Coordinates of C-alpha atoms in Angstrom, one line a residue:
X1 CA -10.1 -10.2 -1.0
X2 CA -9.1 -7.0 -2.0
X3 CA -9.8 -6.3 -5.6
X4 CA -6.6 -4.3 -6.3
X5 CA -2.9 -3.9 -4.7
X6 CA -3.6 -0.7 -2.8
X7 CA -6.6 -2.2 -1.3
X8 CA -4.5 -4.9 0.6
X9 CA -3.9 -2.8 3.6
X10 CA -7.4 -1.7 3.6
X11 CA -8.9 -5.0 3.5
X12 CA -6.4 -6.0 6.4
X13 CA -8.6 -3.8 9.0
X14 CA -11.5 -3.6 7.1
X15 CA -12.2 -7.3 7.3
X16 CA -11.3 -7.5 10.8
X17 CA -14.2 -4.9 11.1
X18 CA -16.5 -7.1 9.4
X19 CA -16.1 -10.1 11.4
X20 CA -16.8 -8.0 14.7
X21 CA -20.1 -7.3 13.0
X22 CA -18.8 -3.7 12.1
X23 CA -18.9 -4.3 8.3
X24 CA -21.7 -1.3 7.7
X25 CA -19.6 1.5 9.5
X26 CA -16.2 0.2 7.9
X27 CA -17.9 0.6 4.3
X28 CA -19.2 3.9 5.3
X29 CA -15.9 5.4 6.7
X30 CA -14.2 4.1 3.5
X31 CA -16.7 5.8 1.3
X32 CA -16.5 9.1 3.2
X33 CA -12.6 8.7 3.4
X34 CA -12.3 8.2 -0.3
X35 CA -14.2 11.2 -0.9
X36 CA -12.0 13.4 1.4
X37 CA -8.6 12.1 -0.2
X38 CA -10.1 12.8 -3.7
X39 CA -11.2 16.2 -2.8
X40 CA -7.8 17.1 -1.4
X41 CA -6.2 15.2 -4.2
X42 CA -7.8 17.5 -6.7
X43 CA -7.5 20.9 -4.5
X44 CA -3.8 19.9 -4.3
X45 CA -4.0 19.2 -8.2
X46 CA -5.0 22.5 -8.6
X47 CA -2.9 24.4 -6.5
X48 CA 0.2 22.9 -6.8
X49 CA 0.2 21.3 -10.3
X50 CA 3.3 23.7 -11.8
X51 CA 5.6 23.7 -8.7
X52 CA 5.1 19.6 -7.9
X53 CA 6.1 19.1 -11.6
X54 CA 9.0 20.9 -11.6
X55 CA 10.2 19.1 -8.2
X56 CA 9.5 15.7 -9.6
X57 CA 11.7 16.8 -12.8
X58 CA 14.6 17.6 -10.7
X59 CA 15.1 14.3 -9.1
X60 CA 18.0 12.3 -10.3
X61 CA 18.5 8.3 -10.3
X62 CA 20.1 8.4 -7.2
X63 CA 17.6 10.0 -5.7
X64 CA 14.6 8.0 -6.8
X65 CA 16.8 4.8 -5.8
X66 CA 17.8 6.1 -2.4
X67 CA 13.9 6.8 -1.6
X68 CA 12.9 3.6 -2.8
X69 CA 15.4 1.8 -0.4
X70 CA 14.5 4.0 2.6
X71 CA 10.8 2.8 1.7
X72 CA 11.4 -0.5 1.9
X73 CA 13.2 -0.5 5.2
X74 CA 11.5 2.5 6.9
X75 CA 7.8 1.2 6.1
X76 CA 8.3 -2.3 7.9
X77 CA 10.6 -0.6 11.0
X78 CA 7.6 1.6 12.0
X79 CA 4.9 -1.0 11.2
X80 CA 5.8 -2.8 14.1
X81 CA 5.9 -6.6 13.7
X82 CA 8.7 -8.9 13.6
X83 CA 11.5 -7.2 11.4
X84 CA 13.3 -10.6 10.3
X85 CA 10.2 -11.7 8.9
X86 CA 9.4 -8.5 7.2
X87 CA 12.5 -8.6 5.6
X88 CA 12.3 -12.3 4.5
X89 CA 9.0 -11.2 2.7
X90 CA 10.6 -7.9 1.1
X91 CA 13.4 -10.3 -0.2
X92 CA 11.2 -12.4 -1.5
X93 CA 9.3 -9.4 -3.4
X94 CA 12.6 -8.5 -4.6
X95 CA 13.9 -11.8 -6.0
X96 CA 10.5 -12.5 -7.9
X97 CA 10.7 -8.9 -9.5
X98 CA 13.8 -10.2 -11.0
X99 CA 12.0 -12.7 -13.2
X100 CA 11.7 -11.8 -16.7
X101 CA 13.6 -9.0 -18.6
X102 CA 16.4 -6.7 -17.7
X103 CA 15.4 -2.8 -17.6
X104 CA 18.8 -1.7 -19.3
X105 CA 20.0 -4.6 -21.5
X106 CA 16.7 -6.0 -22.1
X107 CA 18.2 -9.3 -22.2
X108 CA 16.0 -12.3 -20.5
X109 CA 16.7 -13.7 -16.8
X110 CA 15.4 -16.6 -14.7
X111 CA 12.7 -17.6 -17.4
X112 CA 14.0 -21.1 -17.4
X113 CA 13.1 -21.3 -21.3
X114 CA 9.5 -20.2 -20.6
X115 CA 8.2 -17.8 -23.2
X116 CA 5.5 -16.8 -20.3
X117 CA 8.0 -15.9 -17.7
X118 CA 9.4 -13.2 -20.6
X119 CA 7.5 -10.4 -19.5
X120 CA 7.9 -11.3 -15.7
X121 CA 5.3 -12.0 -13.0
X122 CA 2.2 -10.1 -13.6
X123 CA 1.6 -8.0 -10.4
X124 CA -2.5 -8.8 -10.7
X125 CA -2.4 -12.6 -10.4
X126 CA 0.3 -12.5 -7.6
X127 CA -1.8 -10.0 -5.6
X128 CA -5.1 -11.5 -6.0
X129 CA -3.3 -15.0 -5.4
X130 CA -1.3 -13.7 -2.2
X131 CA -4.3 -12.4 -0.4
X132 CA -7.6 -13.8 -2.4
X133 CA -7.2 -17.2 -2.8
X134 CA -5.1 -17.5 0.1
X135 CA -7.8 -15.9 2.1
X136 CA -9.8 -18.6 0.6
X137 CA -7.8 -21.7 1.5
X138 CA -7.6 -20.1 4.9
X139 CA -11.2 -20.2 5.3
X140 CA -11.7 -23.6 3.9
X141 CA -8.9 -24.8 6.2
X142 CA -10.9 -22.8 9.3
X143 CA -14.6 -23.5 8.5
X144 CA -15.5 -21.6 12.1
X145 CA -13.9 -18.7 10.8
X146 CA -16.7 -17.9 8.1
X147 CA -18.0 -14.4 9.3
X148 CA -21.8 -14.4 9.8
X149 CA -24.2 -11.7 8.4
X150 CA -25.4 -9.2 11.4
X151 CA -28.7 -8.0 11.1
X152 CA -28.3 -4.4 11.0
X153 CA -30.9 -1.2 10.7
X154 CA -29.5 1.7 8.8
X155 CA -28.6 3.3 11.9
X156 CA -26.5 0.7 13.0
X157 CA -24.7 0.4 9.8
X158 CA -23.5 4.2 10.1
X159 CA -20.4 4.4 12.3
X160 CA -20.7 6.2 15.6
X161 CA -19.8 9.9 16.7
X162 CA -16.6 8.3 18.0
X163 CA -15.6 6.4 15.0
X164 CA -16.2 9.4 12.9
X165 CA -13.9 11.0 15.4
X166 CA -11.0 8.5 14.7
X167 CA -11.6 8.6 11.0
X168 CA -11.6 11.9 10.0
X169 CA -8.3 13.1 11.2
X170 CA -6.6 9.8 9.6
X171 CA -8.1 10.3 6.2
X172 CA -6.7 13.9 6.5
X173 CA -3.4 12.5 6.9
X174 CA -3.6 10.0 4.6
X175 CA -4.7 12.4 1.8
X176 CA -1.7 14.6 2.2
X177 CA 0.5 11.8 2.6
X178 CA -1.1 10.1 -0.9
X179 CA -1.4 13.1 -3.0
X180 CA 2.6 13.8 -2.7
X181 CA 3.5 10.3 -3.0
X182 CA 1.3 10.2 -6.5
X183 CA 3.2 12.8 -7.8
X184 CA 6.4 10.7 -8.2
X185 CA 6.9 7.9 -10.9
X186 CA 6.3 4.3 -10.0
X187 CA 3.4 2.5 -7.9
X188 CA 2.6 5.4 -6.3
X189 CA -1.2 4.2 -5.5
X190 CA 0.4 1.4 -3.7
X191 CA 3.3 3.2 -2.0
X192 CA 0.4 6.1 -0.6
X193 CA -1.7 3.4 0.8
X194 CA 1.4 1.2 2.2
X195 CA 2.8 4.9 3.7
X196 CA -0.4 6.1 5.1
X197 CA -1.0 2.6 7.0
X198 CA 2.8 3.0 8.3
X199 CA 1.9 6.1 9.4
X200 CA -0.9 5.4 11.5
X201 CA 0.6 2.3 13.0
X202 CA 3.6 4.7 14.3
X203 CA 0.9 7.2 15.7
X204 CA -0.8 4.2 17.4
X205 CA 2.5 3.3 19.1
X206 CA 3.0 6.7 20.1
X207 CA -0.3 6.7 21.7
X208 CA 0.2 3.4 23.6
X209 CA 1.8 5.7 26.1
X210 CA -1.2 7.1 26.9
X211 CA -2.8 3.9 28.1
X212 CA -6.1 3.6 26.7
X213 CA -8.2 0.4 27.2
X214 CA -7.3 -2.2 25.0
X215 CA -10.9 -2.8 23.4
X216 CA -11.3 1.1 22.5
X217 CA -7.4 1.1 21.3
X218 CA -7.9 -1.8 18.9
X219 CA -11.4 -0.3 17.5
X220 CA -9.7 2.7 17.0
X221 CA -6.9 1.1 15.4
X222 CA -8.9 -0.4 12.6
X223 CA -11.2 2.4 11.9
X224 CA -7.7 4.3 11.3
X225 CA -6.3 1.6 9.4
X226 CA -9.6 1.7 6.9
X227 CA -9.9 5.4 6.9
X228 CA -6.1 6.6 6.2
X229 CA -4.9 4.0 3.3
X230 CA -8.4 4.8 1.7
X231 CA -7.8 8.5 1.4
X232 CA -3.9 7.9 0.5
X233 CA -5.7 5.9 -2.4
X234 CA -7.7 8.1 -3.9
X235 CA -5.4 11.3 -3.1
X236 CA -2.7 9.9 -5.0
X237 CA -5.2 10.0 -8.1
X238 CA -4.8 13.8 -8.3
X239 CA -1.2 13.4 -7.7
X240 CA -0.8 11.0 -10.3
X241 CA -2.2 13.8 -12.8
X242 CA 0.5 16.1 -12.4
X243 CA 3.3 14.5 -14.4
X244 CA 0.8 13.7 -17.2
X245 CA -0.6 17.2 -17.5
X246 CA 2.1 19.2 -17.0
X247 CA 5.1 16.8 -18.9
X248 CA 2.6 14.9 -21.2
X249 CA 4.2 11.7 -19.2
X250 CA 2.3 8.8 -17.8
X251 CA 3.7 7.0 -14.5
X252 CA 0.7 4.6 -14.3
X253 CA -1.6 2.5 -16.6
X254 CA -4.6 4.6 -15.7
X255 CA -2.7 7.7 -16.9
X256 CA -1.5 6.1 -19.7
X257 CA -5.0 5.0 -21.1
X258 CA -6.0 9.0 -20.2
X259 CA -3.1 10.2 -22.4
X260 CA -4.1 8.1 -25.4
X261 CA -7.7 9.5 -25.1
X262 CA -6.3 13.1 -25.1
X263 CA -4.2 12.3 -28.3
X264 CA -7.3 11.0 -29.8
X265 CA -8.7 14.1 -29.1
X266 CA -5.7 16.5 -30.7
X267 CA -5.1 17.5 -27.2
X268 CA -1.4 17.4 -26.1
X269 CA -0.7 17.7 -22.4
X270 CA 2.5 19.6 -21.4
X271 CA 4.1 22.2 -19.7
X272 CA 1.7 24.8 -21.1
X273 CA -1.3 22.9 -20.9
X274 CA -2.9 24.4 -18.1
X275 CA -2.6 28.0 -19.6
X276 CA -3.4 26.7 -23.2
X277 CA -6.1 24.6 -22.4
X278 CA -7.6 25.7 -19.2
X279 CA -11.3 24.7 -20.3
X280 CA -10.2 21.1 -20.5
X281 CA -7.9 21.2 -17.3
X282 CA -10.7 22.5 -15.2
X283 CA -13.6 20.0 -16.9
X284 CA -11.4 17.5 -16.0
X285 CA -11.0 18.4 -12.3
X286 CA -15.1 19.2 -12.0
X287 CA -15.8 15.9 -13.5
X288 CA -13.5 13.8 -11.3
X289 CA -14.9 15.8 -8.3
X290 CA -18.9 15.1 -9.9
X291 CA -17.7 11.2 -10.1
X292 CA -16.6 11.2 -6.3
X293 CA -19.6 13.0 -5.3
X294 CA -21.8 10.1 -7.2
X295 CA -19.4 7.6 -5.1
X296 CA -20.8 8.9 -1.8
X297 CA -24.2 8.6 -2.6
X298 CA -23.9 5.3 -3.8
X299 CA -21.6 3.8 -1.6
X300 CA -22.6 5.2 1.9
X301 CA -26.5 4.7 1.7
X302 CA -26.3 1.6 0.4
X303 CA -23.8 -0.2 3.1
X304 CA -26.5 -2.2 4.4
X305 CA -27.4 -3.6 1.1
X306 CA -23.9 -4.6 0.9
X307 CA -23.6 -6.2 4.2
X308 CA -26.6 -8.6 2.8
X309 CA -23.8 -10.4 0.6
X310 CA -22.8 -12.0 3.7
X311 CA -26.1 -13.8 3.9
X312 CA -25.0 -15.9 0.9
X313 CA -23.8 -19.5 2.0
X314 CA -19.9 -19.4 2.5
X315 CA -19.5 -22.5 -0.1
X316 CA -21.3 -20.4 -2.6
X317 CA -19.8 -16.9 -1.7
X318 CA -16.4 -18.9 -1.8
X319 CA -17.2 -20.4 -5.5
X320 CA -18.0 -17.1 -6.6
X321 CA -15.0 -15.4 -5.6
X322 CA -12.5 -17.8 -6.9
X323 CA -14.5 -17.9 -10.4
X324 CA -14.1 -14.1 -10.4
X325 CA -10.6 -14.0 -9.4
X326 CA -9.8 -16.5 -12.1
X327 CA -12.0 -14.5 -14.8
X328 CA -10.6 -11.4 -13.7
X329 CA -7.0 -12.6 -14.0
X330 CA -7.3 -14.2 -17.2
X331 CA -8.9 -11.2 -18.8
X332 CA -5.8 -9.2 -18.4
X333 CA -3.8 -10.6 -20.7
X334 CA -5.6 -13.8 -22.1
X335 CA -3.2 -15.7 -20.6
X336 CA -3.7 -19.1 -18.7
X337 CA -0.4 -18.9 -17.3
X338 CA -1.5 -15.9 -15.2
X339 CA -4.5 -18.0 -13.7
X340 CA -1.8 -20.6 -12.8
X341 CA 0.0 -18.1 -11.1
X342 CA -3.1 -17.0 -9.2
X343 CA -3.3 -20.5 -7.7
X344 CA 0.5 -21.0 -7.3
X345 CA 0.7 -17.6 -5.1
X346 CA -2.4 -18.7 -3.4
X347 CA -0.6 -21.7 -2.0
X348 CA 2.5 -19.2 -1.2
X349 CA 0.2 -17.1 0.5
X350 CA -1.4 -19.6 2.6
X351 CA 2.1 -20.8 3.6
X352 CA 3.5 -17.2 4.5
X353 CA 0.0 -16.4 6.4
X354 CA 0.8 -20.0 8.5
X355 CA 4.5 -19.0 9.5
X356 CA 3.6 -15.3 10.1
X357 CA 5.3 -13.7 7.4
X358 CA 3.3 -10.5 6.4
X359 CA 2.5 -10.8 2.4
X360 CA 2.3 -6.9 2.4
X361 CA 5.9 -6.7 2.8
X362 CA 6.2 -9.5 -0.6
X363 CA 4.3 -6.9 -2.6
X364 CA 6.1 -4.0 -1.5
X365 CA 9.4 -5.6 -2.4
X366 CA 7.9 -6.8 -5.6
X367 CA 7.0 -3.1 -6.8
X368 CA 9.9 -1.0 -5.8
X369 CA 12.4 -3.7 -7.1
X370 CA 12.4 -2.5 -10.7
X371 CA 12.8 1.4 -9.4
X372 CA 15.5 0.6 -7.6
X373 CA 17.4 -1.5 -9.7
X374 CA 17.2 0.4 -13.0
X375 CA 18.0 3.7 -10.6
X376 CA 21.1 2.4 -9.1
X377 CA 22.4 1.0 -12.5
X378 CA 21.8 4.4 -14.3
X379 CA 23.3 5.9 -11.2
X380 CA 26.6 3.9 -11.2
X381 CA 26.6 4.8 -15.1
X382 CA 26.7 8.2 -14.5
X383 CA 29.3 8.3 -11.9
X384 CA 31.5 5.7 -13.8
X385 CA 30.6 3.0 -11.1
X386 CA 31.3 4.9 -7.9
X387 CA 28.7 4.7 -5.4
X388 CA 29.8 8.2 -3.8
X389 CA 27.2 9.5 -6.2
X390 CA 24.6 8.5 -3.9
X391 CA 25.9 10.9 -1.3
X392 CA 26.2 13.5 -3.8
X393 CA 22.6 14.9 -4.2
X394 CA 21.1 16.5 -1.0
X395 CA 17.9 14.1 -1.2
X396 CA 19.9 10.9 -1.7
X397 CA 22.5 12.1 1.2
X398 CA 19.5 12.6 3.3
X399 CA 18.0 9.3 2.6
X400 CA 21.0 7.3 2.8
X401 CA 21.7 9.3 6.3
X402 CA 17.8 8.3 7.3
X403 CA 18.4 5.0 6.4
X404 CA 21.6 4.5 8.5
X405 CA 19.5 6.2 11.4
X406 CA 16.8 3.8 11.0
X407 CA 18.7 0.9 11.2
X408 CA 21.7 1.3 13.7
X409 CA 20.2 3.6 16.4
X410 CA 17.3 1.2 17.6
X411 CA 20.0 -1.6 17.5
X412 CA 22.6 0.5 19.5
X413 CA 20.0 1.9 22.2
X414 CA 18.8 -1.8 22.3
X415 CA 22.2 -3.2 22.9
X416 CA 23.0 -0.3 25.3
X417 CA 19.7 -1.2 27.3
X418 CA 20.8 -4.7 27.5
X419 CA 24.0 -4.0 28.9
X420 CA 23.2 -1.8 31.4
X421 CA 20.4 -4.3 32.7
X422 CA 22.8 -6.9 32.6
X423 CA 25.4 -4.4 34.8
X424 CA 22.3 -3.5 37.2
X425 CA 21.5 -7.3 37.8
X426 CA 22.2 -8.5 41.1
X427 CA 24.6 -11.4 41.2
X428 CA 23.1 -15.3 41.9
X429 CA 24.0 -16.4 45.2
X430 CA 25.6 -19.6 43.7
X431 CA 28.4 -17.6 41.9
X432 CA 28.9 -15.1 45.0
X433 CA 32.4 -16.1 47.2
X434 CA 31.6 -17.5 50.9
X435 CA 33.0 -15.9 54.0
X436 CA 34.6 -19.0 54.4
X437 CA 36.3 -19.2 51.2

């Protein structure tokens, strides 16, 4: 049950490790990867705070729109699986995001007269319902799937040398991906973890040609699926601080709260913040680093303790989970509508899971839809309605070209291979002309 949207892809492989008796190593790898990602994010923040802020401000609406569309198409493409089903999930997410208020005209749409839908569908009950509540329904439907709590010692709860060897490179890659995506506006924490998961999936496909044993490959895949996205999630936090500290613009709810705290103390982030208030900037960096050290100290040695939560009978555990999810969703906006949304999307998630549609793609479409819509409209307004504006900027032109290559080249290659196989296939005897004829 992921407690936040970036944890969706982490829960996918981490929970699979738990069902195989590897809950301790999964928790330890997640804790250490979190520390690695946060460290690289803070180092990157210290070194690149000025250059990256200038880069982020140079992006135009067409750049953001093109990059977001590329993310929608490329991530499912390189992640593998059934592409049509992935596009169905993305389409559902795009459609659900249109409910509420138009980002340009501020007019309401698809609300059906409901005041609760004026602000749109909240991401929290949507994500928790799709993954948390649907998981509860799935476990109730298949009682044999309830994981058993293994009896493990502290040594057994720690990852093996091979698991560390698989996890650390993935954590490094995820940290770099998450940090640079964190500097961009929008749901960068979600994009960081999703992009890292897609990168690890693509690397696994490349390694398949080397022919590892299936069991070894699957174990390595799950370890990397925990380490990479978790590191990306925490590294993106450092990237999130760049536009806040250098431009005074918060791109996420967390940085908006941090900006309010700055203003309460008469501190005004901006282009000269690092030079005028170096003590506050470096104090913030040091405080965040000490906090991440404490997280490692608390999480890794206590992995064995967290495993014992599985000893709670499943009926009690699932009931407590439903209560926590319900109270948590209600407390966000004190809205019973969000609670009903939680249960509705729990059923939707259960249905999508039953037909083999990855629910993560619905979340991806949902969080990217406002970015795509708002920036496409702004770009068309600037160009007077001409779509050629998406080829005028180098960034958007490269993004559109990459999109065409990703969509066209694999399909053309597949058609060429099928045509060659048909040409080389032997002619059936029944259709071959006989000597008498």
